[in-house]
Short mmCIF file of C-alpha atoms in Angstrom, two decimals:
data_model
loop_
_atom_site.label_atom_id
_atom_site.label_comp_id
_atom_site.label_asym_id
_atom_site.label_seq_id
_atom_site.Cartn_x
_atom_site.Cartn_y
_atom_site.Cartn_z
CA UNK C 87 -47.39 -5.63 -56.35
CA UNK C 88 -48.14 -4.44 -53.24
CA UNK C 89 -45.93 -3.26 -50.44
CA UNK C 90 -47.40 -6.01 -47.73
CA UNK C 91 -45.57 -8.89 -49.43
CA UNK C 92 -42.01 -7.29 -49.62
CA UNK C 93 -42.38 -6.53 -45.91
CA UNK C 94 -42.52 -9.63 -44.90
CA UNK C 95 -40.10 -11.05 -47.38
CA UNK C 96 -37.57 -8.89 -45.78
CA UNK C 97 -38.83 -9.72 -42.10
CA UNK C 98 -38.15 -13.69 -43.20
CA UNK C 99 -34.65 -12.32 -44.43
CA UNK C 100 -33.65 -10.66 -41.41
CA UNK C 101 -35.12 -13.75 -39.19
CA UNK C 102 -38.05 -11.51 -37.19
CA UNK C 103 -40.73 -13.16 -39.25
CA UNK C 104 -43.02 -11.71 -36.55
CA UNK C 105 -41.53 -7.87 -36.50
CA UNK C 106 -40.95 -8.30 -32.94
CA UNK C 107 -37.70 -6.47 -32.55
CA UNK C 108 -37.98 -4.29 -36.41
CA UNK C 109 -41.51 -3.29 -36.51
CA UNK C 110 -43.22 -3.92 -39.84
CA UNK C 111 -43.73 0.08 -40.33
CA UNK C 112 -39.52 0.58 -39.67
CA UNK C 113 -39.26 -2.07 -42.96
CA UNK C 114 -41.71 -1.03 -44.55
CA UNK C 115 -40.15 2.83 -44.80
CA UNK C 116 -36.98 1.45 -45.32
CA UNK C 117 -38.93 -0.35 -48.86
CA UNK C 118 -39.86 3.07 -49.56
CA UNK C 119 -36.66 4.49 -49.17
CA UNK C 120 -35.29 1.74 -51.19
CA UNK C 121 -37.64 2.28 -54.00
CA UNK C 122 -36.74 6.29 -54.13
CA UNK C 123 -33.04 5.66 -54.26
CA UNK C 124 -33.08 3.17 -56.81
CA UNK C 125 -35.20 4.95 -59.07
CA UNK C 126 -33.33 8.31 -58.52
CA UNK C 127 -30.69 5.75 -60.52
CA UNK C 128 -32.47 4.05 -62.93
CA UNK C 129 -35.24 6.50 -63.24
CA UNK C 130 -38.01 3.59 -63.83
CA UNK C 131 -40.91 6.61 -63.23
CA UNK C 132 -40.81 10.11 -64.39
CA UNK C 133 -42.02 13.51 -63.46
CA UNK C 134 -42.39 15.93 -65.89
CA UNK C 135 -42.26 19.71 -66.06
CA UNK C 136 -42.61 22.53 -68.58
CA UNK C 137 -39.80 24.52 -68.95
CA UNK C 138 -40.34 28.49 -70.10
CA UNK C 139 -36.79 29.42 -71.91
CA UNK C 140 -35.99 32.98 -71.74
CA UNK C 141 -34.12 34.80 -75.11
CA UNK C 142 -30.75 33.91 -74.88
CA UNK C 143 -30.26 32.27 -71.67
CA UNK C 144 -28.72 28.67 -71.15
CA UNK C 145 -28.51 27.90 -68.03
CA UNK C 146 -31.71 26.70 -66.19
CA UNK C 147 -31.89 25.72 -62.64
CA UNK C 148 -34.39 22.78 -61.54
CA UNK C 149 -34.87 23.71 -57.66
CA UNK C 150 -38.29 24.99 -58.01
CA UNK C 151 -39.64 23.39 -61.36
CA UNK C 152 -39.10 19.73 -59.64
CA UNK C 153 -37.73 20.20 -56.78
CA UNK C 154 -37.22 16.23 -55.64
CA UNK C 155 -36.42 15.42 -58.97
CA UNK C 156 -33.01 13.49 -58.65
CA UNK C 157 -32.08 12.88 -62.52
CA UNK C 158 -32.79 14.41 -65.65
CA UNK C 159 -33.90 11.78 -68.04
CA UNK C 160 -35.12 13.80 -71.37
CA UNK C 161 -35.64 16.75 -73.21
CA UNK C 162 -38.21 17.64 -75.53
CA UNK C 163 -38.86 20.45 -77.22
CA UNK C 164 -42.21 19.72 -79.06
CA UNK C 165 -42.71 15.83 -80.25
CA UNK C 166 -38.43 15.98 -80.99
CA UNK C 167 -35.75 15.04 -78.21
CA UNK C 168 -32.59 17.07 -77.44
CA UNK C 169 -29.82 15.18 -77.81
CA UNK C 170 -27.78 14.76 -74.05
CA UNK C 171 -23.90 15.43 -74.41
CA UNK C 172 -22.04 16.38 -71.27
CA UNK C 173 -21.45 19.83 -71.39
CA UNK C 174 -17.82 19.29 -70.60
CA UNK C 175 -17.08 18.79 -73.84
CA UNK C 176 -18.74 21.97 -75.74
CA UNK C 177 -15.97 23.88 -74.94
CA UNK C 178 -13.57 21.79 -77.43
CA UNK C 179 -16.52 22.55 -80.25
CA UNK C 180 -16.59 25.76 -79.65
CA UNK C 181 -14.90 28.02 -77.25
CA UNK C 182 -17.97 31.18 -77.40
CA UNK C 183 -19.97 27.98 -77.19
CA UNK C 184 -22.53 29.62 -74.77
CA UNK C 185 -23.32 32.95 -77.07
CA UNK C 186 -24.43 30.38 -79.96
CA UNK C 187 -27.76 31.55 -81.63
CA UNK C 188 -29.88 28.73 -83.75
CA UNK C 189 -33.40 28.14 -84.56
CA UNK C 190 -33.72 25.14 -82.20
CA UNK C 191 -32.76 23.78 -79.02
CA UNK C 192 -30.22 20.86 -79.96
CA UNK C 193 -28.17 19.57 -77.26
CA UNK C 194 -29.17 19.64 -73.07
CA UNK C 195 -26.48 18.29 -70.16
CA UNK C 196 -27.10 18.33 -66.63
CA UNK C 197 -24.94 20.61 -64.55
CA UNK C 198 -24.51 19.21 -61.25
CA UNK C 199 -28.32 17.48 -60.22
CA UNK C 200 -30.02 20.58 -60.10
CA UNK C 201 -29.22 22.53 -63.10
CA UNK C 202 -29.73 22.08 -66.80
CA UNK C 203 -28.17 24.26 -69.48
CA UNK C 204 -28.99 23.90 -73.35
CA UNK C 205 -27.54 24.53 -76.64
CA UNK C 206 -27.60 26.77 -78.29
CA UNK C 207 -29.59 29.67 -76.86
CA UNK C 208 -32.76 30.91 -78.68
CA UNK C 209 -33.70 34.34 -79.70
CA UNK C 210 -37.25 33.44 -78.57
CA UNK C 211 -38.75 32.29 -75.79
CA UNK C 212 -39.95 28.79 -75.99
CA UNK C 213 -41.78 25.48 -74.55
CA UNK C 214 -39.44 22.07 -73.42
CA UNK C 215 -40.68 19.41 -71.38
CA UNK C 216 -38.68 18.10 -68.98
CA UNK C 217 -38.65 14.45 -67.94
CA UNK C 218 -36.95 13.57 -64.57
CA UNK C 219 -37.02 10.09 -62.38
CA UNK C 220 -39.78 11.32 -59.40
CA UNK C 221 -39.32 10.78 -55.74
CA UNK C 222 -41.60 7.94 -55.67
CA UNK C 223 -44.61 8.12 -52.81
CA UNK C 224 -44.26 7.03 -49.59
CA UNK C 225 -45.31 3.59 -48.63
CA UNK C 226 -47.62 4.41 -45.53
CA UNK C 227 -49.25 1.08 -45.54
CA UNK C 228 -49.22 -2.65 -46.58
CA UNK C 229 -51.94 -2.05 -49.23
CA UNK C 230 -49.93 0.65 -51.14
CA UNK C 231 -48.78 -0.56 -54.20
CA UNK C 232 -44.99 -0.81 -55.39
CA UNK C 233 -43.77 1.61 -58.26
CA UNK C 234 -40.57 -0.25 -58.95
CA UNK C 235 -41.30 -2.52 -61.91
CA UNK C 236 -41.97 -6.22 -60.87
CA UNK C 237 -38.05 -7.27 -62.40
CA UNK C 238 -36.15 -4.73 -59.50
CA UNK C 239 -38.28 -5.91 -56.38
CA UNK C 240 -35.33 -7.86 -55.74
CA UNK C 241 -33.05 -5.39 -55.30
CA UNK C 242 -35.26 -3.40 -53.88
CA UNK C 243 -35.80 -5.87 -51.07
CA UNK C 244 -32.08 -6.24 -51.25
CA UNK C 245 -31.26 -3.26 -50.47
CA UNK C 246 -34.41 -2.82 -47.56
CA UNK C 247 -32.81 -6.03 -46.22
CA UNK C 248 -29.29 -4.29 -45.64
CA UNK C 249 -30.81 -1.17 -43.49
CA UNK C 250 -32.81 -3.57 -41.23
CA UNK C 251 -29.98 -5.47 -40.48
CA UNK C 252 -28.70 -2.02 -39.64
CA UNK C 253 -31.35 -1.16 -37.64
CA UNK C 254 -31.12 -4.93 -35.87
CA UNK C 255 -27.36 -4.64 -35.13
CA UNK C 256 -26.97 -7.89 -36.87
CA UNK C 257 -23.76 -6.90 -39.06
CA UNK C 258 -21.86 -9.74 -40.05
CA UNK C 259 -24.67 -9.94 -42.90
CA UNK C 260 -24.52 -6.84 -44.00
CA UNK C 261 -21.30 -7.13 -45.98
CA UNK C 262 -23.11 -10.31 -47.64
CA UNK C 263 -26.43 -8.34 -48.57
CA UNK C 264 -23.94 -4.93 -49.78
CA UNK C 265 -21.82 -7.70 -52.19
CA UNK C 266 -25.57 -8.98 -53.22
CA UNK C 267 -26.93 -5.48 -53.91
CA UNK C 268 -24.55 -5.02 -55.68
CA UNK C 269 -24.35 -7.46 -58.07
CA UNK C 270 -28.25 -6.79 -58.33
CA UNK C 271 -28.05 -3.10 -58.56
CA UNK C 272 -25.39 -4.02 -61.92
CA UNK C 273 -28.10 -5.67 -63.65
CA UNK C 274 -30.96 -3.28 -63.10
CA UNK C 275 -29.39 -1.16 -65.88
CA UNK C 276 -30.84 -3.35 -68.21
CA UNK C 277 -34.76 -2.97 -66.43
CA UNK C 278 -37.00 -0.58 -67.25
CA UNK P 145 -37.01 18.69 -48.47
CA UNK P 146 -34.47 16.54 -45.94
CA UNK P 147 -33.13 17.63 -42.91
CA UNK P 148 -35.90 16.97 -40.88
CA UNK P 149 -36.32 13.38 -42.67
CA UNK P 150 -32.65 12.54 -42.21
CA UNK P 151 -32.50 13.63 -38.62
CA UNK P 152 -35.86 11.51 -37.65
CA UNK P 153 -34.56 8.16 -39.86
CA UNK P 154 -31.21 8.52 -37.53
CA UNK P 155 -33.62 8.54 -34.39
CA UNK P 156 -35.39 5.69 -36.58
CA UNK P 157 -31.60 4.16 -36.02
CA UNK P 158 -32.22 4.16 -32.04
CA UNK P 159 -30.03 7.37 -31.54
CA UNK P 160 -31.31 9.64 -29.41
CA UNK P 161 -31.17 12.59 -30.56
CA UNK P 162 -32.18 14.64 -27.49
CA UNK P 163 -29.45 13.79 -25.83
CA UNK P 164 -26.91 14.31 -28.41
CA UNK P 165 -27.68 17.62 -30.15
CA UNK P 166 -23.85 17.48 -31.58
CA UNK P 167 -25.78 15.15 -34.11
CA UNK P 168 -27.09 18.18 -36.31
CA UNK P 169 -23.27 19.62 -36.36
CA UNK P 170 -22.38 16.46 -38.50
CA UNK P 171 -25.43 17.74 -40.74
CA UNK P 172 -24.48 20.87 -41.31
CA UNK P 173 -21.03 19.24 -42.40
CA UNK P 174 -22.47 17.02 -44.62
CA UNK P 175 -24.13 19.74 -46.31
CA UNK P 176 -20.54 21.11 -46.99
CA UNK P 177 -19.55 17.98 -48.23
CA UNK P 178 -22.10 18.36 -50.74
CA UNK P 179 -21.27 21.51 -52.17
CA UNK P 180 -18.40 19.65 -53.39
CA UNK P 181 -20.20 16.49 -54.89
CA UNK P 182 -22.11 18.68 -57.54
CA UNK P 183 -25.66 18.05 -55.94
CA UNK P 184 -26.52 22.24 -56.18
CA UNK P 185 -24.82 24.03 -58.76
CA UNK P 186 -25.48 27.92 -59.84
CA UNK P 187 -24.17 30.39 -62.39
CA UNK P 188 -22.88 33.67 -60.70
CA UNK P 189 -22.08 36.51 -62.16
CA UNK P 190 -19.05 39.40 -61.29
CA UNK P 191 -18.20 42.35 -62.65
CA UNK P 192 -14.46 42.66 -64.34
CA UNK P 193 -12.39 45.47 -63.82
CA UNK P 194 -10.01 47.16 -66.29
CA UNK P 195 -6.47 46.42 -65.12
CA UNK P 196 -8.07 44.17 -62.73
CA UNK P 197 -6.84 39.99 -63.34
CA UNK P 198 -7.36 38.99 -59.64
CA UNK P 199 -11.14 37.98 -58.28
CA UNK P 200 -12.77 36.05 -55.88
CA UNK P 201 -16.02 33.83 -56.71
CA UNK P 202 -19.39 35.24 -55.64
CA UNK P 203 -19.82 31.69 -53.66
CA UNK P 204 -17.31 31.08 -50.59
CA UNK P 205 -18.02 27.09 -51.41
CA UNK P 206 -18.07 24.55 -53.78
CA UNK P 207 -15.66 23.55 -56.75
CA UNK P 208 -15.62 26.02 -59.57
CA UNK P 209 -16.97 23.94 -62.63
CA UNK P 210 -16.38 26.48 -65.82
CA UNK P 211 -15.98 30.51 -65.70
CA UNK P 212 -17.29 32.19 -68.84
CA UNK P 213 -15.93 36.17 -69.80
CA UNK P 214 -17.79 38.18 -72.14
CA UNK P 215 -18.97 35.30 -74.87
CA UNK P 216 -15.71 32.67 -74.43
CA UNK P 217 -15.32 30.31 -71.70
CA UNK P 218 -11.56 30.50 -69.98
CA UNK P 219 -9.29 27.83 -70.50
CA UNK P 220 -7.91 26.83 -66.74
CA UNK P 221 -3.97 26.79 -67.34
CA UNK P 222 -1.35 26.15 -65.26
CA UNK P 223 1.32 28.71 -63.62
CA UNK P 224 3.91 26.76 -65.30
CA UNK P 225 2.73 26.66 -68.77
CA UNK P 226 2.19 30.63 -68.03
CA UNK P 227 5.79 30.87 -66.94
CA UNK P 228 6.97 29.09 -69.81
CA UNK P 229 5.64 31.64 -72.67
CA UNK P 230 6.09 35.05 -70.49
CA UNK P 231 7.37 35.55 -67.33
CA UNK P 232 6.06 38.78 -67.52
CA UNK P 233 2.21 37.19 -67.70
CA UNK P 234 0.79 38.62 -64.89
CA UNK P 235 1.05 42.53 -66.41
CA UNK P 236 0.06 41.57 -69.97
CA UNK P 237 -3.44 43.23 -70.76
CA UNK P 238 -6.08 42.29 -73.36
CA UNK P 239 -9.08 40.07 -73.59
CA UNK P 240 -9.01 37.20 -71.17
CA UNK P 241 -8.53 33.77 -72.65
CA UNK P 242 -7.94 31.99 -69.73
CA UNK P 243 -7.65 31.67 -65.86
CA UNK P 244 -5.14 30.40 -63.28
CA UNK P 245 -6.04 29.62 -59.33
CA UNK P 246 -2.55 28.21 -58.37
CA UNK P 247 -1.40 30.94 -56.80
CA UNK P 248 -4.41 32.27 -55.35
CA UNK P 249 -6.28 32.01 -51.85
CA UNK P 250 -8.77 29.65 -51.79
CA UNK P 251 -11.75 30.96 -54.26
CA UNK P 252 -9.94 33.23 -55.93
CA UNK P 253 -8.50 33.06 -59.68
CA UNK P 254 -6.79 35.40 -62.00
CA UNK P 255 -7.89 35.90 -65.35
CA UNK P 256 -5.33 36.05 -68.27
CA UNK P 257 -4.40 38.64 -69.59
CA UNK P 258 -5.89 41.19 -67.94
CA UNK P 259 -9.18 42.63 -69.26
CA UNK P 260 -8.46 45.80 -71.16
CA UNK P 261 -12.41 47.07 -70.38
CA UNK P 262 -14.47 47.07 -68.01
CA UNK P 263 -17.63 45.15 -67.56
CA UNK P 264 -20.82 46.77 -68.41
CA UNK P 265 -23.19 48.24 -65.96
CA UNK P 266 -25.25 45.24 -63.96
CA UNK P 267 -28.57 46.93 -64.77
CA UNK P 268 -30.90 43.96 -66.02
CA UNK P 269 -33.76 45.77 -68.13
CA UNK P 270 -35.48 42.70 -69.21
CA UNK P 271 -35.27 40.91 -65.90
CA UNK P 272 -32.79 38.39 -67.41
CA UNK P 273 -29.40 38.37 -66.19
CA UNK P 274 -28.04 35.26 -67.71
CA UNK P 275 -29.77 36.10 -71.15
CA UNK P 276 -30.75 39.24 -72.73
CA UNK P 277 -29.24 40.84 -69.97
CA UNK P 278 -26.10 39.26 -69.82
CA UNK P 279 -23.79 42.20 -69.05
CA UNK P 280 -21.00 42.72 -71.67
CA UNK P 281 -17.18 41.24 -70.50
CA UNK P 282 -18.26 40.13 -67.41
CA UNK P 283 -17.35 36.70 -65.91
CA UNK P 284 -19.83 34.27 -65.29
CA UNK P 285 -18.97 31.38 -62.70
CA UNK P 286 -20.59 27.46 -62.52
CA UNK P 287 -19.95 26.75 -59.07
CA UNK P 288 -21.22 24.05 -56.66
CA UNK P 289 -23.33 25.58 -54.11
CA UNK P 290 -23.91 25.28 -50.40
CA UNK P 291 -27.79 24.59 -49.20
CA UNK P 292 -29.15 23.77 -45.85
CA UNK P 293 -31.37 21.13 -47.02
CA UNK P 294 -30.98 18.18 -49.98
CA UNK P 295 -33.78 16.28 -51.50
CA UNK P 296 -35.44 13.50 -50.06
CA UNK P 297 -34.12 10.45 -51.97
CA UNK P 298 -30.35 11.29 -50.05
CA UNK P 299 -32.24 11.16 -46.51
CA UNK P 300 -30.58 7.38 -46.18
CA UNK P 301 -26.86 8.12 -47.30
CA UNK P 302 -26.89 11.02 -45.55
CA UNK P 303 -28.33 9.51 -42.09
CA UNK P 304 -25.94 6.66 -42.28
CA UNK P 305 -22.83 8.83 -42.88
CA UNK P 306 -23.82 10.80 -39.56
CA UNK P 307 -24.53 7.49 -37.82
CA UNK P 308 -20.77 6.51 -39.08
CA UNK P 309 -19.59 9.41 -37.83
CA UNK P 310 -21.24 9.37 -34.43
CA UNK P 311 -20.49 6.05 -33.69
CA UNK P 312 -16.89 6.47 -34.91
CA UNK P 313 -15.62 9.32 -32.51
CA UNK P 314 -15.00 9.00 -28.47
CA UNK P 315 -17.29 8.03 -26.68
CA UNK P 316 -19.59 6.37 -24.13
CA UNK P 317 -21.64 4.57 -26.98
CA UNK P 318 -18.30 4.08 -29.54
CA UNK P 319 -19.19 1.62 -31.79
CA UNK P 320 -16.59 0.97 -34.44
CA UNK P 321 -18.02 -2.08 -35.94
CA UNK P 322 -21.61 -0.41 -36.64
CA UNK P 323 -19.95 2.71 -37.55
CA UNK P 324 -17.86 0.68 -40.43
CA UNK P 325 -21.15 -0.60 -41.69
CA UNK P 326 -23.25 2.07 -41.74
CA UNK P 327 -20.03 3.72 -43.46
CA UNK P 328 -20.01 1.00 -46.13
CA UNK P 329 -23.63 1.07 -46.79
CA UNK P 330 -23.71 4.56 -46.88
CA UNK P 331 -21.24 5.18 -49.18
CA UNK P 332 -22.58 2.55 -51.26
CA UNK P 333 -25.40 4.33 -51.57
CA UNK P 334 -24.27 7.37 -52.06
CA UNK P 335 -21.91 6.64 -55.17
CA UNK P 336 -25.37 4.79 -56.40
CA UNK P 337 -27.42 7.55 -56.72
CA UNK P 338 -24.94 10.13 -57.32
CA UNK P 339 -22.85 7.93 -60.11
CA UNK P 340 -23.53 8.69 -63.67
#
């Protein structure tokens, strides 16, 4: 799907079929900021990274590996996934939780959005992949095509919708298209 | 990265942001405010200090998520439950189990009991500090972190919370209606792709 159609789906919406008063390149980078934050949620396409472990360390920060990465998806250490478990509970396994040697990565949480640490450490220094939702690209023109599968170009226009009525001062539906986005941004857990 | 991009989608927004330069002040708050939703974490460490319980965190910002001594992470206890077992607490030495902020300044903590040794030398041979290099009974810190710039996909929360707040406060363009929505929307957004 290209981003051409969506544009003026959301022009129709907002009742400036013509983009007279919101230009079609305002709506159209609002799209394409729509697109990024949704999939920073629901992650619908992934970056991924190799991730150098160093002997004994844990705790790996993401700023420079993928630095626009907004969610850690997955794992992998060869063909097998580590298994995600919020690393808020490790301390009720095991308080010296963090000095744990084994022969494998097994567990990963994110810390914060920009930090991952894994368990238990390694005396060696090894190979994961890292899978994170991307910043998708920008939308610089009509013909650029839409990441977001076809099932969450609803929302996605949705959510567009609600910052050019924004940008058009035109409030009293806003609160309409935020109760709407939301009931459409509930469902998209199921896409993808 | 986004301060540029948030700063030109609130000129997007019709602000103008030549004549109100105050704009970037409610940036550089923002970016506060994020230390404290968990967007940048880091692991710091400190040295400990025989006879030594008090510290303060290497980072003057953001919530302290876990602090590790030696090879055990602290419990966080309360001054009451301390109270309770030993009045005494504060002069009882040994390996530190836990740690206590209650009655501290603001990023500071005090370890219980009192480390009986002193933290190894901070001299990182391998180039490792957090792994092979880990110095011996020191404390290790998870803390949010301050940064001057976010990623790209919180350009639109972030612009609409400084919209909110520049249309909210006194003056010749106050607009509290548009200030209420961009506030709703943006904090809609915001718990959307920050929320687990």
């Amino acid at each position: 799907v290209k981003a051409g159609p969506l544009v003026d789906q959301v022009l129709e919406r907002i009742r400036d079929p013509q983009g007279s008063i919101t230009s079609r390149d305002f709506v159209r980078a609002r799209i394409s900021d729509a697109q990024r934050m949704l999939n920073a949620k629901y992650a619908w396409t992934l970056d991924s990274a190799t991730l150098v472990t160093e002997p004994k360390r844990i705790f790996y920060p993401l700023t420079n590996l993928l630095p626009e990465a907004s969610r850690v998806r997955f794992i992998q250490q060869g063909d097998r996934n580590l298994v995600m478990a919020p690393w808020s509970t490790w301390f009720g396994m095991r308080r010296g939780w963090q000095r744990v040697v084994g022969p494998a990565f097994v567990q990963w949480s994110p810390v914060g959005r920009d930090m991952i640490v894994l368990w238990p450490s390694m005396l060696t220094s090894e190979s994961l992949t890292v899978l994170a939702a991307r910043l998708t690209d920008a939308l610089d023109a009509d013909d650029d095509e839409m990441e977001a599968p076809d099932d969450a170009l609803a929302a996605v226009v949705d959510l567009a919708t609600a910052l050019a009525l924004l940008k058009a001062r035109d409030l009293a539906p806003i609160s309409e298209a935020l109760a709407e986005l939301v009931t459409r941004t509930k469902a998209l857990a199921h896409v993808g | 990265m986004s301060q540029a991009g948030v700063l030109a989608l609130v000129d997007a927004y019709g602000f103008d942001l030549d004549a109100h330069p105050q704009v970037e002040g409610f940036y550089a708050d923002l970016m506060w405010d994020a230390a404290r939703w968990g967007v940048s974490t880091s692991v710091q460490l400190l040295e400990s200090v025989r006879g030594d319980g008090e510290y303060r965190t290497p980072l003057d910002e953001g919530a302290i998520h876990a602090i590790f001594y030696d090879d055990v992470q602290l419990s966080p206890t309360r001054l009451q439950s301390l109270e309770a077992v030993d009045a005494d607490w504060r002069s009882v030495i040994g390996r530190p189990n836990s740690y206590i902020r209650e009655d501290q300044n603001a990023h500071e903590f005090r370890v219980y009991p009192v480390p009986d040794e002193s933290s190894v030398d901070f001299s990182f041979l391998f180039g490792s500090p957090l792994g092979h290099d880990f110095p011996a009974r020191s404390l290790g810190i998870v803390q949010g972190e301050h940064r001057d710039d976010l990623p790209a996909w919180l350009d639109v929360p972030l612009a609409l919370q400084i919209l909110a707040r520049e249309y909210a406060r006194e003056s010749d363009h106050r607009d509290p209606a548009f200030a209420k929505a961009c506030k709703d929307l943006g904090d809609h957004l915001l718990a959307l792709v920050l929320g687990a």
